[in-house]
Coordinates of C-alpha atoms and ligand atoms in Angstrom, one line a residue:
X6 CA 11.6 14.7 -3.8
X7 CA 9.8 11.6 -3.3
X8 CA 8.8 9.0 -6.2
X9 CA 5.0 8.9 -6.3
X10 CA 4.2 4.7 -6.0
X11 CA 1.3 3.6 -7.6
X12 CA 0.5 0.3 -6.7
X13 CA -2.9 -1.7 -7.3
X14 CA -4.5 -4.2 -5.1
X15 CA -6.2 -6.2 -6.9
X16 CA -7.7 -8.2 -3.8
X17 CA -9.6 -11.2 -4.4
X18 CA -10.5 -11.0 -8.1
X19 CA -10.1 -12.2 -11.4
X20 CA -9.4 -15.6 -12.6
X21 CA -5.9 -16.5 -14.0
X22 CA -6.8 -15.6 -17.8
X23 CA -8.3 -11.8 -16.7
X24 CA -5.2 -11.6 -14.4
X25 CA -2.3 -12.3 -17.0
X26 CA -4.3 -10.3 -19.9
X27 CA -4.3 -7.3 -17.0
X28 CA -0.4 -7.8 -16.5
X29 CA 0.2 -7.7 -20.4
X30 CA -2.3 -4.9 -21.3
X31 CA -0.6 -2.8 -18.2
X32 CA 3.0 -3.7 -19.3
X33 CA 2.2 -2.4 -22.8
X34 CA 0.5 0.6 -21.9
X35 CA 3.3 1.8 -19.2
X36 CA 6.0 0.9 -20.8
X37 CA 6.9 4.5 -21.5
X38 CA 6.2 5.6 -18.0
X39 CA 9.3 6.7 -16.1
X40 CA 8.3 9.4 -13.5
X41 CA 6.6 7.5 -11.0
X42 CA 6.5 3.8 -9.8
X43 CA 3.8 1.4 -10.6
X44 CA 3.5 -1.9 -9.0
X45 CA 0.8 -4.7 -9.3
X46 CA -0.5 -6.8 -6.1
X47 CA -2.5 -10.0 -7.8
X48 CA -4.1 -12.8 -5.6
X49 CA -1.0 -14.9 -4.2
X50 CA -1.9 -17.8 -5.8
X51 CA -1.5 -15.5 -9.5
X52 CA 1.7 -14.1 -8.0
X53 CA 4.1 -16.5 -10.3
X54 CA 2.2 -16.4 -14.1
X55 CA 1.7 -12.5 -13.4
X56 CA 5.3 -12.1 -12.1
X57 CA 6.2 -13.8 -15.5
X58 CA 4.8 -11.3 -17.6
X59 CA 6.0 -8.2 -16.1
X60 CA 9.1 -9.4 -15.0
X61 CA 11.7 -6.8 -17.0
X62 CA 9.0 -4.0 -16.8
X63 CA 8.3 -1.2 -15.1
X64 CA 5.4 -2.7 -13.8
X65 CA 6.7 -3.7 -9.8
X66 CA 5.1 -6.7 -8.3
X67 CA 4.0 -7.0 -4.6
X68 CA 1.7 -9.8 -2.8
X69 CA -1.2 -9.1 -0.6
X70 CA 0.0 -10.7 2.4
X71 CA 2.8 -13.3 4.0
X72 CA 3.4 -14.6 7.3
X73 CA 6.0 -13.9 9.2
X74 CA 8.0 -16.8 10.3
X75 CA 10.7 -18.8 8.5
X76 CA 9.3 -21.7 6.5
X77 CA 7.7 -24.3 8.4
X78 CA 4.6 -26.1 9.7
X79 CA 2.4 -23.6 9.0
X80 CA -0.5 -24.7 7.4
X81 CA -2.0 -22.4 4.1
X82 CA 0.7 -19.6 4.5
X83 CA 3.4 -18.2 2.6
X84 CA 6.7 -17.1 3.7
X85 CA 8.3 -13.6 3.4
X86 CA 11.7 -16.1 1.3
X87 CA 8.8 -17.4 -1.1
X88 CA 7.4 -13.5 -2.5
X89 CA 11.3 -12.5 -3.4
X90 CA 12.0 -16.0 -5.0
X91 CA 9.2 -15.4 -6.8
X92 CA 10.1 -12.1 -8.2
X93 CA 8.4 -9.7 -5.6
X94 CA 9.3 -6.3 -4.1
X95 CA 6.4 -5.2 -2.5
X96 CA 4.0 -7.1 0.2
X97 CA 1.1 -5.2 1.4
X98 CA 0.8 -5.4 5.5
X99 CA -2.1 -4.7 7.4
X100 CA -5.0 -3.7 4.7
X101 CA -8.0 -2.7 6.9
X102 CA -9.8 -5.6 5.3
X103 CA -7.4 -8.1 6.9
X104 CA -7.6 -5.8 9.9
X105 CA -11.1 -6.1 10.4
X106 CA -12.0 -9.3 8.4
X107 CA -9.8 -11.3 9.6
X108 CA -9.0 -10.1 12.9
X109 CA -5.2 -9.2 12.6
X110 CA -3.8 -6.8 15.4
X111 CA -1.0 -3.8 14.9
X112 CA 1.4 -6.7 16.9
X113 CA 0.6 -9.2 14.6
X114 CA 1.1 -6.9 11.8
X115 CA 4.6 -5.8 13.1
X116 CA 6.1 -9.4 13.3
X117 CA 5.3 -9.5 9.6
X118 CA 6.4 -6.2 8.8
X119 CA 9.6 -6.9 10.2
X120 CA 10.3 -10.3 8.5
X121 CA 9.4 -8.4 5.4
X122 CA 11.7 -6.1 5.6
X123 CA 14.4 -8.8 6.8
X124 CA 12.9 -10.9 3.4
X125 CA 14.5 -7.7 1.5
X126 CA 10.7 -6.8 0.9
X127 CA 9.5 -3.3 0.6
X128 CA 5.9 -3.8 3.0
X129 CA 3.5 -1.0 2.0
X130 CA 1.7 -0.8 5.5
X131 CA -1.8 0.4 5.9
X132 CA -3.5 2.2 8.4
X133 CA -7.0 4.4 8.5
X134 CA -9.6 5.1 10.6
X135 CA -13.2 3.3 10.3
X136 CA -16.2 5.9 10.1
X137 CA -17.0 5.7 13.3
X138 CA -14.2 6.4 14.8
X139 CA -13.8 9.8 12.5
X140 CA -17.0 10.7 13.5
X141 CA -15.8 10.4 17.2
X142 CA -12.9 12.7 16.7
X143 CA -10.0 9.8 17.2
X144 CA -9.2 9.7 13.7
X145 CA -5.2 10.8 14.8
X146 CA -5.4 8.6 18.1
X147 CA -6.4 5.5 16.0
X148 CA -3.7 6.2 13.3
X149 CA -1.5 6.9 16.2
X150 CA -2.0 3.3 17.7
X151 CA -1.5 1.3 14.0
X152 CA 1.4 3.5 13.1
X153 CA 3.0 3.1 16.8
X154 CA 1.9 -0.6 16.4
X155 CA 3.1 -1.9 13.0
X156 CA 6.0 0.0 12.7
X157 CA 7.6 -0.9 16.6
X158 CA 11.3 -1.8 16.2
X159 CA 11.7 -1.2 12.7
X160 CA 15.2 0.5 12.6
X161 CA 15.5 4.2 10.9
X162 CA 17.4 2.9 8.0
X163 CA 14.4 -0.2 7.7
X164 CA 11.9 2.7 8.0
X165 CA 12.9 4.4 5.4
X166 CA 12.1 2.0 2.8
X167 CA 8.7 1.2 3.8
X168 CA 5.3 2.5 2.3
X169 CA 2.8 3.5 4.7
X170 CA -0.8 3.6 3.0
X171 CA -3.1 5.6 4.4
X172 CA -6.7 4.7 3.8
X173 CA -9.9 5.7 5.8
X174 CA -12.1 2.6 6.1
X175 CA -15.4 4.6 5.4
X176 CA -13.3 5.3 2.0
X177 CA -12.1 1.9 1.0
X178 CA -14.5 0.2 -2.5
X179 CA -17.1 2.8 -1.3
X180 CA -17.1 5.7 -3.8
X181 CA -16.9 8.2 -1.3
X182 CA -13.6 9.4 -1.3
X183 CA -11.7 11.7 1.3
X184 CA -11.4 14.9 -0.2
X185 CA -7.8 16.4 -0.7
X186 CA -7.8 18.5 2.7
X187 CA -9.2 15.7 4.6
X188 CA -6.5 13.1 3.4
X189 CA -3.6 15.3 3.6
X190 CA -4.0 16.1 7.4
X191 CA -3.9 12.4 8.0
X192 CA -0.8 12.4 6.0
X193 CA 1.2 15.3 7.5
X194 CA 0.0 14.1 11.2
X195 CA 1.7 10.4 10.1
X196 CA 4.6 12.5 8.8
X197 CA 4.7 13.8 12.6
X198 CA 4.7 10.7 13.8
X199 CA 8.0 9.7 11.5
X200 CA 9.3 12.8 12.4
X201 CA 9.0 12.2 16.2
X202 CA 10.4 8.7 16.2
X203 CA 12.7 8.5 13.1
X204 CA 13.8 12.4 13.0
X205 CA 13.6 14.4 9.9
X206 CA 15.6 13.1 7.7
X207 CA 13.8 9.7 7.5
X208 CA 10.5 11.2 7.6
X209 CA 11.6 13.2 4.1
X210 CA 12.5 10.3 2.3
X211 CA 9.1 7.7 3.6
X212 CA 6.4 7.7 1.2
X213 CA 2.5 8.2 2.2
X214 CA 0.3 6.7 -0.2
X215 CA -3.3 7.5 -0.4
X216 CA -6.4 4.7 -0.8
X217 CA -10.1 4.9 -1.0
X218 CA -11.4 5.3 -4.0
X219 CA -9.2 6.5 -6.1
X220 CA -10.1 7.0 -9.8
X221 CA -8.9 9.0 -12.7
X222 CA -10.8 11.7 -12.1
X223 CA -9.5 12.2 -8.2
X224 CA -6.1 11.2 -8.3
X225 CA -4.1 14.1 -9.5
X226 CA -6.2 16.6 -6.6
X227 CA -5.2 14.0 -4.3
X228 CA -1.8 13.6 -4.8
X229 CA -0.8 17.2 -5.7
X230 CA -1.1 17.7 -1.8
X231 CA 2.7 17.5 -1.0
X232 CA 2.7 14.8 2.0
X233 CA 0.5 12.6 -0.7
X234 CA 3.1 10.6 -2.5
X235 CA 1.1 8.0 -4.3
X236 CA -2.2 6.0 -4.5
X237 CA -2.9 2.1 -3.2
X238 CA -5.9 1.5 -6.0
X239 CA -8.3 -1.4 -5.8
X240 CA -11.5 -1.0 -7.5
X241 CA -9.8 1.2 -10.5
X242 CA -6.8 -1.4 -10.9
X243 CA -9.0 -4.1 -12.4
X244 CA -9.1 -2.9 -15.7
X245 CA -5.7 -1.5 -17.5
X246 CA -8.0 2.1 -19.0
X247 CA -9.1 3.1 -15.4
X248 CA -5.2 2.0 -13.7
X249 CA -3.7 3.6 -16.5
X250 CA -6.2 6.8 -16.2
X251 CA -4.5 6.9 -13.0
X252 CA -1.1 6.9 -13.6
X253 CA -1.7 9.4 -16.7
X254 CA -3.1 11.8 -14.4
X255 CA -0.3 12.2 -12.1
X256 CA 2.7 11.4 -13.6
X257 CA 3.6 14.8 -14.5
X258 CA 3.2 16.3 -11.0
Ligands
PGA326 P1 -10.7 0.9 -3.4 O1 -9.7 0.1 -2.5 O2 -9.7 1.7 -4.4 O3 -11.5 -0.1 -4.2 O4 -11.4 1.8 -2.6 C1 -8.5 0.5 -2.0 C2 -7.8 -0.5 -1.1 O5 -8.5 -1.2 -0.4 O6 -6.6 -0.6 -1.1

């Protein structure tokens, strides 16, 4: 049986008082939550002060992105060493927004999934289809080439601590979520693809988190589907009611 992870992105938002009063209001309110795992993903920069406050919780901390070479001259980046000195578990690799914003390919995404996982990190790598490509049938072909992509040399044993995030573009901050059918053939077909290259037994134990517009109200249809095994939030993390709405919904599945 596989721990649902609930983790929220909170992307590029808040300033530092909004972000600590998040962290505290969170830490109060799922302090008596034990069946699933929660983890928060503030701005880098809001890693340390929010990392303070939860630190001793059961509210994880990840980052939203590292590079992926030892420290050095590189300019405005952060090494994998830095997020665990800081207190992390959890780096998110590869969100579509750093895909397609910023440009970052499945090979680039695999050198830092990799030092993550050398770092001792637990990356939480996404992967989903833009609406276009959906609407052109290569929704598996394009999940295919990410998962084949990001996850190339990563060992069985590595594999089986990483998150992959599934999360349709045409889904992400939109409202229009994908409904439970929809986002659980995505999921079983990247379970296939674990199961080709890894072999069962790894493929049982890897968790498949959904994202896109997640709320309260969806969640718990969502993530009753059984290759669902948790939600990457960002919208409904920013505020502790709607996160915790969340978590409340589906911790008894
Ligand atoms: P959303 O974002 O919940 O606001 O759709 C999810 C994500 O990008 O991780």
């Amino acid at each position: 049986m596989r721990r649902l992870l609930i983790a929220g992105n909170w992307k590029m938002n808040m300033k530092l008082d909004s972000a600590k009063a998040l962290a505290q209001g969170l830490k109060e309110k799922a302090a008596g939550v034990s069946e699933v795992d929660i983890a928060i993903c503030p701005p880098s920069l809001y890693v340390q002060p929010v990392g303070a406050i939860v630190n001793g919780s059961n509210v994880g901390l990840g980052a939203q992105n590292a590079y992926f070479a030892k420290a050095g001259a590189f300019t405005g980046e952060l090494e994998m060493a830095m997020l665990t000195d800081v207190g992390c578990q959890y780096v998110i690799l590869g969100h579509s927004e750093r895909r397609h914003i910023l440009g970052e390919s499945s090979e680039f995404i695999n050198l830092k999934v990799r030092a993550a996982l050398k770092a001792g990190l637990i990356p939480i790598v996404c992967v989903g289809e833009l609406e276009a490509e959906r609407d052109n049938g290569v929704t598996n072909d394009v999940n295919r080439r990410q998962f084949d992509g990001s996850f190339s040399g990563v060992s069985a044993e590595e594999m089986k601590k990483c998150v992959i995030a599934y999360e349709p573009v045409w889904a992400i901050g939109t409202g229009k979520v994908a409904t439970p059918d929809q986002a659980e053939e995505v999921h079983a077909f990247l379970r296939g693809l674990i199961v080709e290259k890894y072999g069962k037994e790894v493929a049982d134990v890897v968790r498949i988190q959904y994202g896109g517009s997640v709320k309260a109200g969806n969640a718990k249809e969502l993530l009753s589907k059984p290759d669902i095994d948790g939600a990457l939030v960002g919208g409904a993390s920013l505020k502790v009611d709607d996160f915790m709405g969340i978590i409340e919904a589906v911790r008894a599945l």
